[in-house]
Tab-separated table of C-alpha atoms in Angstrom:
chain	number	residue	atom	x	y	z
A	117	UNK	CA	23.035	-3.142	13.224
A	118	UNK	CA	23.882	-6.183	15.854
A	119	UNK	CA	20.433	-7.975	16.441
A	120	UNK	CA	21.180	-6.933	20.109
A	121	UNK	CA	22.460	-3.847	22.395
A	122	UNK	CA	23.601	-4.442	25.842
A	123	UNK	CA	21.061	-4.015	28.937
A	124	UNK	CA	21.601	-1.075	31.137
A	125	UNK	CA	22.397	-1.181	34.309
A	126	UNK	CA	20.278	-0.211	37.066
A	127	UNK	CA	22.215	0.776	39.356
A	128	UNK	CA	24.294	3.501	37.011
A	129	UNK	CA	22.235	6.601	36.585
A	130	UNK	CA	21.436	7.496	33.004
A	131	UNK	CA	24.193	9.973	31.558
A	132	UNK	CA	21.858	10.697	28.299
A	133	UNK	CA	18.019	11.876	27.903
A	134	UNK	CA	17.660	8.197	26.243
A	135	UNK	CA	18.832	5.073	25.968
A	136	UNK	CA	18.534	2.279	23.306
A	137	UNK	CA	18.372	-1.447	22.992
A	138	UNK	CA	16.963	-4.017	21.176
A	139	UNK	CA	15.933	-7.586	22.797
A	140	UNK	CA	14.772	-10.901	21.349
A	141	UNK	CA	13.235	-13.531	23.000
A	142	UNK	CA	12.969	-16.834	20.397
A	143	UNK	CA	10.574	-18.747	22.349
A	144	UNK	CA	7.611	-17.559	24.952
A	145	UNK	CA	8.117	-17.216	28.041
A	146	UNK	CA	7.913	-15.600	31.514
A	147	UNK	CA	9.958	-12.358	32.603
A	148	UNK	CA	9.720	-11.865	36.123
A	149	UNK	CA	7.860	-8.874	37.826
A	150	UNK	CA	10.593	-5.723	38.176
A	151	UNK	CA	10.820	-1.958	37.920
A	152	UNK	CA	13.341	0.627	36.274
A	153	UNK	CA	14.690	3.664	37.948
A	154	UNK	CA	13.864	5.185	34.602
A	155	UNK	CA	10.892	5.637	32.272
A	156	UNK	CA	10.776	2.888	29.177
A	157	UNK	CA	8.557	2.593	26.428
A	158	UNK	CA	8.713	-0.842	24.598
A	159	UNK	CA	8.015	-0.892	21.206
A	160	UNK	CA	7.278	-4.500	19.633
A	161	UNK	CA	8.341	-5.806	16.284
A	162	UNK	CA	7.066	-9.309	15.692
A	163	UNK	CA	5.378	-11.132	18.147
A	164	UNK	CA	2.713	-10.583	21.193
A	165	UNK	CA	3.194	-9.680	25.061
A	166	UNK	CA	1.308	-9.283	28.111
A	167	UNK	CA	2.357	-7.191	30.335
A	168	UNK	CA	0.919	-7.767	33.973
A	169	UNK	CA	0.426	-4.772	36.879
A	170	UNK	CA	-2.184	-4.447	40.041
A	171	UNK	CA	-3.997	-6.994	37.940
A	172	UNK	CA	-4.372	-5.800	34.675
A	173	UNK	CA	-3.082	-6.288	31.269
A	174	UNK	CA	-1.509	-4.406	28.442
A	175	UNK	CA	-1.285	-5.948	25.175
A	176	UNK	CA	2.063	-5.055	23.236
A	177	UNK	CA	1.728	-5.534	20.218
A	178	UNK	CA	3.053	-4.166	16.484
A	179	UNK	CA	2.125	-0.638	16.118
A	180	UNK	CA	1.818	0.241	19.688
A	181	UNK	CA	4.131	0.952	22.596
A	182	UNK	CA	3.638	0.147	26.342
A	183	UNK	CA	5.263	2.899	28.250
A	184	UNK	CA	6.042	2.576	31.804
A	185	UNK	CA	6.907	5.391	34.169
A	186	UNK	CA	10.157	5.124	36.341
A	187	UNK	CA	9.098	2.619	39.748
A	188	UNK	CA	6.074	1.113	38.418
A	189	UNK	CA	6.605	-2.753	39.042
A	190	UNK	CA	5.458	-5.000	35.851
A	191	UNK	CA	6.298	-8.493	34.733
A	192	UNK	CA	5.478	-9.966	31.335
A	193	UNK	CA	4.467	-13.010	29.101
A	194	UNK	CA	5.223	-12.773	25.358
A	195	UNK	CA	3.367	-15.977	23.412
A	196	UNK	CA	5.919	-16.610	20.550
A	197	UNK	CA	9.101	-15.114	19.506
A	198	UNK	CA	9.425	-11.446	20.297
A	199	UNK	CA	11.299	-8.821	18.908
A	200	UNK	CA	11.374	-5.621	20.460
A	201	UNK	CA	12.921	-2.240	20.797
A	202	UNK	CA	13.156	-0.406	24.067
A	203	UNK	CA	13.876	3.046	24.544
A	204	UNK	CA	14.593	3.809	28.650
A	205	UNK	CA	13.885	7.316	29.345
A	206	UNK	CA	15.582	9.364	32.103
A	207	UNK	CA	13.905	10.208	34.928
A	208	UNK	CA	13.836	13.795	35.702
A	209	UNK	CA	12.508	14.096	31.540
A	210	UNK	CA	9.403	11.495	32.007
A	211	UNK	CA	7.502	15.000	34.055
A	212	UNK	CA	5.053	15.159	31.056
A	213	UNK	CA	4.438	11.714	30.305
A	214	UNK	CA	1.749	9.371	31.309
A	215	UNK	CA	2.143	8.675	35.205
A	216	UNK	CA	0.682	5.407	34.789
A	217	UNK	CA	1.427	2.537	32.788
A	218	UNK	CA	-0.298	2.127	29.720
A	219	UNK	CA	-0.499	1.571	25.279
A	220	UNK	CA	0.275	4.353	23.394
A	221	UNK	CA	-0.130	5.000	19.566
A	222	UNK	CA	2.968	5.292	17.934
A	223	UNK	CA	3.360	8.123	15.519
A	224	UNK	CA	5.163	8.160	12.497
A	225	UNK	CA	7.877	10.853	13.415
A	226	UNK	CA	8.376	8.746	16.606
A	227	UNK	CA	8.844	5.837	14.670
A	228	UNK	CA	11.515	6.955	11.970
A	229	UNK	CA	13.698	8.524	14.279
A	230	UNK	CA	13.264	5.510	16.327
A	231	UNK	CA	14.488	3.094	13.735
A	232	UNK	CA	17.035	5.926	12.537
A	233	UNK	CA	18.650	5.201	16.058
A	234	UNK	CA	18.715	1.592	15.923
A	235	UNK	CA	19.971	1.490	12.114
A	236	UNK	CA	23.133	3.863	13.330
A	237	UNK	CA	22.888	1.764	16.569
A	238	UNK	CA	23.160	4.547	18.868
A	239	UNK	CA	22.597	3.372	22.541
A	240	UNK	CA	23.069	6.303	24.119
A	241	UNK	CA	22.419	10.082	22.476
A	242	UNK	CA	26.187	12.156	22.407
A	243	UNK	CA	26.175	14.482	19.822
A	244	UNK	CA	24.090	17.643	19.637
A	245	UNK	CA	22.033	16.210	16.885
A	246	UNK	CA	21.541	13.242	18.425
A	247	UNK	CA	20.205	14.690	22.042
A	248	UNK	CA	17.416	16.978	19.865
A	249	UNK	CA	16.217	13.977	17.987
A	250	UNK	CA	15.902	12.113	21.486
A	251	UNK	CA	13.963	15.373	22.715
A	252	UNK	CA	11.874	14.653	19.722
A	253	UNK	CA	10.877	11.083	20.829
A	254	UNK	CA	10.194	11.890	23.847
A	255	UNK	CA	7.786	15.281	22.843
A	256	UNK	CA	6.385	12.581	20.511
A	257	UNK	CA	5.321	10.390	23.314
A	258	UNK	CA	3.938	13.207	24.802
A	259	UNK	CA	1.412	13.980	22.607
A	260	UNK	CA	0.733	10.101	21.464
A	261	UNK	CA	-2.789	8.879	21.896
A	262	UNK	CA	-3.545	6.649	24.957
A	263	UNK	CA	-5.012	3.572	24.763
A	264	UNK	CA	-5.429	1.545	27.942
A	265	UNK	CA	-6.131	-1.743	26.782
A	266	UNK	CA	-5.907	-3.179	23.392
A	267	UNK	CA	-8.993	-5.767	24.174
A	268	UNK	CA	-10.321	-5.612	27.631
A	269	UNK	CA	-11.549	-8.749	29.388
A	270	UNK	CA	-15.437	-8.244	30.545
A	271	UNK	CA	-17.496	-10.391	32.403
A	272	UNK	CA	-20.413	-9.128	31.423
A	273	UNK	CA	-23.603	-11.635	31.070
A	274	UNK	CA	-24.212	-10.245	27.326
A	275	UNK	CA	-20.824	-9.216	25.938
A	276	UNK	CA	-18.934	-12.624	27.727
A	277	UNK	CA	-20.815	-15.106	25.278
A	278	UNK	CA	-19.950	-12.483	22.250
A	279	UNK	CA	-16.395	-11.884	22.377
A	280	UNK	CA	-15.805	-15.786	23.657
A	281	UNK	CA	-17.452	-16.750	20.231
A	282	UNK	CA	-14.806	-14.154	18.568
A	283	UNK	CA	-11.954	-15.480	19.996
A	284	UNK	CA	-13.157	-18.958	19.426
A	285	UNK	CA	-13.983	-18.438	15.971
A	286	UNK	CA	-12.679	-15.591	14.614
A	287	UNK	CA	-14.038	-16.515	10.900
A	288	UNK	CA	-17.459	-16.050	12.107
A	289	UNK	CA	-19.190	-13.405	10.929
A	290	UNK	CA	-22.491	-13.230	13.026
A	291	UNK	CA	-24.060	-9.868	12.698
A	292	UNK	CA	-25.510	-7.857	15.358
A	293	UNK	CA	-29.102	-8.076	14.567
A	294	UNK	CA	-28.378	-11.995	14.993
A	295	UNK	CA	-27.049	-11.724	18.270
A	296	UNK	CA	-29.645	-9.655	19.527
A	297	UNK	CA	-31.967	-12.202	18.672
A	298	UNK	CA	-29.762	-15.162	20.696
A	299	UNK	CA	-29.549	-12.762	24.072
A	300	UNK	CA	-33.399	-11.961	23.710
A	301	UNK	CA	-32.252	-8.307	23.859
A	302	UNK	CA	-31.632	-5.225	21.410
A	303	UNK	CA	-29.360	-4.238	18.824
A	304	UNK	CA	-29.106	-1.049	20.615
A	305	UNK	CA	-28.655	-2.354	24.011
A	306	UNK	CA	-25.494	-4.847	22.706
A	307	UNK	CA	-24.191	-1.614	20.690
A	308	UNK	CA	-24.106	0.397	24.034
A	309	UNK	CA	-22.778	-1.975	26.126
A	310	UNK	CA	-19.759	-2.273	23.894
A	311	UNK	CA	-19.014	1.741	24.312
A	312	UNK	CA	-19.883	1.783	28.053
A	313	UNK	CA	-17.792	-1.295	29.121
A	314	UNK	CA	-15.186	-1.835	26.359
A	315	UNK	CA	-15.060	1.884	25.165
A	316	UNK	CA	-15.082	0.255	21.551
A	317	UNK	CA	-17.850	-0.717	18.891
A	318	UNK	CA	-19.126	-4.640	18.173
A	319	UNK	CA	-17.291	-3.751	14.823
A	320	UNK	CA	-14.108	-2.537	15.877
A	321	UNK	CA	-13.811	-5.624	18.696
A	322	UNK	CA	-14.695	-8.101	15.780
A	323	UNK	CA	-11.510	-6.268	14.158
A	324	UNK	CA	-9.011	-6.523	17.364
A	325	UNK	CA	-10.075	-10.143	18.319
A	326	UNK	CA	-8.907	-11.236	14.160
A	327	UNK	CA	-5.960	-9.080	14.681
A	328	UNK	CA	-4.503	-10.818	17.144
A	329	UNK	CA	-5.164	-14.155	15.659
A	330	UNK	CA	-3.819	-13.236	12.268
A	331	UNK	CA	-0.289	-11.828	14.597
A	332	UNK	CA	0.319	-15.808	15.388
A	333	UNK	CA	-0.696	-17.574	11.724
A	334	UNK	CA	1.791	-15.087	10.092
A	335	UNK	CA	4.241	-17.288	12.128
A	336	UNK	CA	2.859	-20.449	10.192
A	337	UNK	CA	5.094	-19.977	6.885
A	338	UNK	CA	3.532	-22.162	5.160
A	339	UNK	CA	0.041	-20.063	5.296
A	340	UNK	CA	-0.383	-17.604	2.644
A	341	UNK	CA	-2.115	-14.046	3.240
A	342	UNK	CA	-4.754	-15.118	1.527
A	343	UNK	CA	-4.963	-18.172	3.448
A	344	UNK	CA	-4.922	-16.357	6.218
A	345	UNK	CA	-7.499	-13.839	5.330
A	346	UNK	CA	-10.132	-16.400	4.363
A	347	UNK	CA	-9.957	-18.015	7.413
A	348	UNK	CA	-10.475	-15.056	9.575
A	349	UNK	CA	-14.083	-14.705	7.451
A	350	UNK	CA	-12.579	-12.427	5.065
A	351	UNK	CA	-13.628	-12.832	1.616
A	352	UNK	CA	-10.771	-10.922	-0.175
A	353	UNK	CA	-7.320	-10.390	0.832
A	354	UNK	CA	-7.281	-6.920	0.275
A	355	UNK	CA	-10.303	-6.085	3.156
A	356	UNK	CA	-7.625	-8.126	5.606
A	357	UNK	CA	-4.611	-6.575	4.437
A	358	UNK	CA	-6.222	-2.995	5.434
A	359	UNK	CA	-7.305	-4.011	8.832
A	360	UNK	CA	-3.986	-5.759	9.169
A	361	UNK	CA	-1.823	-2.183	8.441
A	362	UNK	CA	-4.264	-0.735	10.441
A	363	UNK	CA	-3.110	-1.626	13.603
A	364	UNK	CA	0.432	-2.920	12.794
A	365	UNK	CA	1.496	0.460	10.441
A	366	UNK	CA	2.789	-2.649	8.706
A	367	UNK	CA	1.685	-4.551	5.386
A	368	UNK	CA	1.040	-8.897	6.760
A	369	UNK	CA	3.810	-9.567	4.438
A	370	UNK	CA	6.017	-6.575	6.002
A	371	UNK	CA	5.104	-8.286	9.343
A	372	UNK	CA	6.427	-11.644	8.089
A	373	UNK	CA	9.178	-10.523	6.257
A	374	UNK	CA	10.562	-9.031	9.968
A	375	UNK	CA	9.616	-12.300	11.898
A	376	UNK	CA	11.898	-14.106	9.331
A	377	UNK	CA	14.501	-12.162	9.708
A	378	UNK	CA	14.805	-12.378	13.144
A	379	UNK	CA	14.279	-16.374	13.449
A	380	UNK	CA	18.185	-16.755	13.726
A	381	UNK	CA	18.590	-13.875	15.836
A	382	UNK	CA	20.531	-14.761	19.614
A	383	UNK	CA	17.888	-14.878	22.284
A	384	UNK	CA	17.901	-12.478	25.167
A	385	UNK	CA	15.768	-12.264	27.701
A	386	UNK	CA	14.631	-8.629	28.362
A	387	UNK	CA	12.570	-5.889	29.257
């Protein structure tokens, strides 16, 4: 499989229900705002990026997929090398989908006939075969679970000191009782502030905010897992290894293993 597919062009109308192409970007960087005539879900490999619309941000990330429907303007930011599959869906089949941008789980039918596609490097769907299995990506996307954002900004006088300590020190493992007692409030009031304004636990933040720092140390080679894993205030490998496959589907070494590869790839600047 070549490490890239030629970009569509925008001004051709789609002859298939799908096509497919894979982009890698070796450095960060800016991609300027645009829209697609079509629908496109991007599905990331190795490597973070924002994506930017009507002032939000969607976090793509491995293990998710930011799907856009067809004429919704967007312009990203990916921190590190990316590596990323994109699968543009025509127009008059995106009906059923999400009519707003957003993250969507990934399941794992959608994801082996995805990489099925891109092994045989099919681009565009022309046999029968072919044309159902794209019908089954896109039913697949149908009935993937939306997420909206991956970790929500907040300025919120009691979370905004929390999740800024998180980010800042991710091996830090201050329990809630303890910052109850710093904000002179309640376990119970920090616990439903998290659901009402973040739609997540204190738990399962703690979990997103290491997950995206362990994403950019597995770029650091010479870092082991369990390196890694300690300093994101785990005390066993195995506890971060879990969380880890969690969100990615992937093991950390998996995750590496697919960064390598790609290090060499030829750069291209897509979305």
């Amino acid at each position: 499989m070549p490490n890239t597919m030629p970009l569509p062009d925008d001004s051709l109308p789609m002859t298939g229900a799908a096509y497919f192409y894979r982009g890698v970007n070796v450095q960060d960087g800016v991609i300027a705002e645009h829209a697609h005539p079509w629908g496109q879900i991007s599905c990331i490999e190795s490597g973070i990026a924002s994506f930017f619309l009507n002032g939000n941000r969607l976090m793509g990330l491995p293990g998710l997929g930011v799907w856009f429907p067809p004429g919704v303007p967007h312009k990203s930011y990916n921190y590190q090398a990316l590596v990323f599959k994109i699968m543009n869906v025509r127009p008059d089949l995106c009906h059923a989908l999400p009519r707003h941008a957003c993250m969507l789980g990934l399941t794992d039918i959608f994801r082996v006939i995805l990489d099925d596609f891109f092994k045989r490097a099919v681009q565009t769907p022309k046999t029968p075969e072919d044309t159902r299995l794209a019908e089954v990506l896109i039913d697949q996307l149908k009935i993937s679970p939306e997420q909206k954002y991956f970790l929500p900004s907040v300025d919120d006088p009691l979370l905004s000191p929390i999740i800024s300590h998180m980010e800042q020190n991710p091996n830090d493992n201050i329990p809630l009782n303890q910052w109850a007692k710093k904000l002179f409030t309640t376990e119970r009031t920090i616990a439903r502030r998290f659901q009402c304004l973040l739609g997540m636990s204190f738990r399962e933040c703690s979990f997103r905010v290491r997950f995206l720092h362990a994403v950019t140390l597995l770029s650091q080679q010479q870092l082991t897992v369990e390196d890694i894993a300690f300093s994101l205030g785990y005390s066993s490998s195995s506890a971060f290894i879990g969380m880890f496959r969690r969100f990615a589907r992937i093991t950390p070494e998996q995750y590496r293993r697919n960064l390598a590869g790609n290090s060499g790839s030829e750069a291209t600047q897509a979305d």
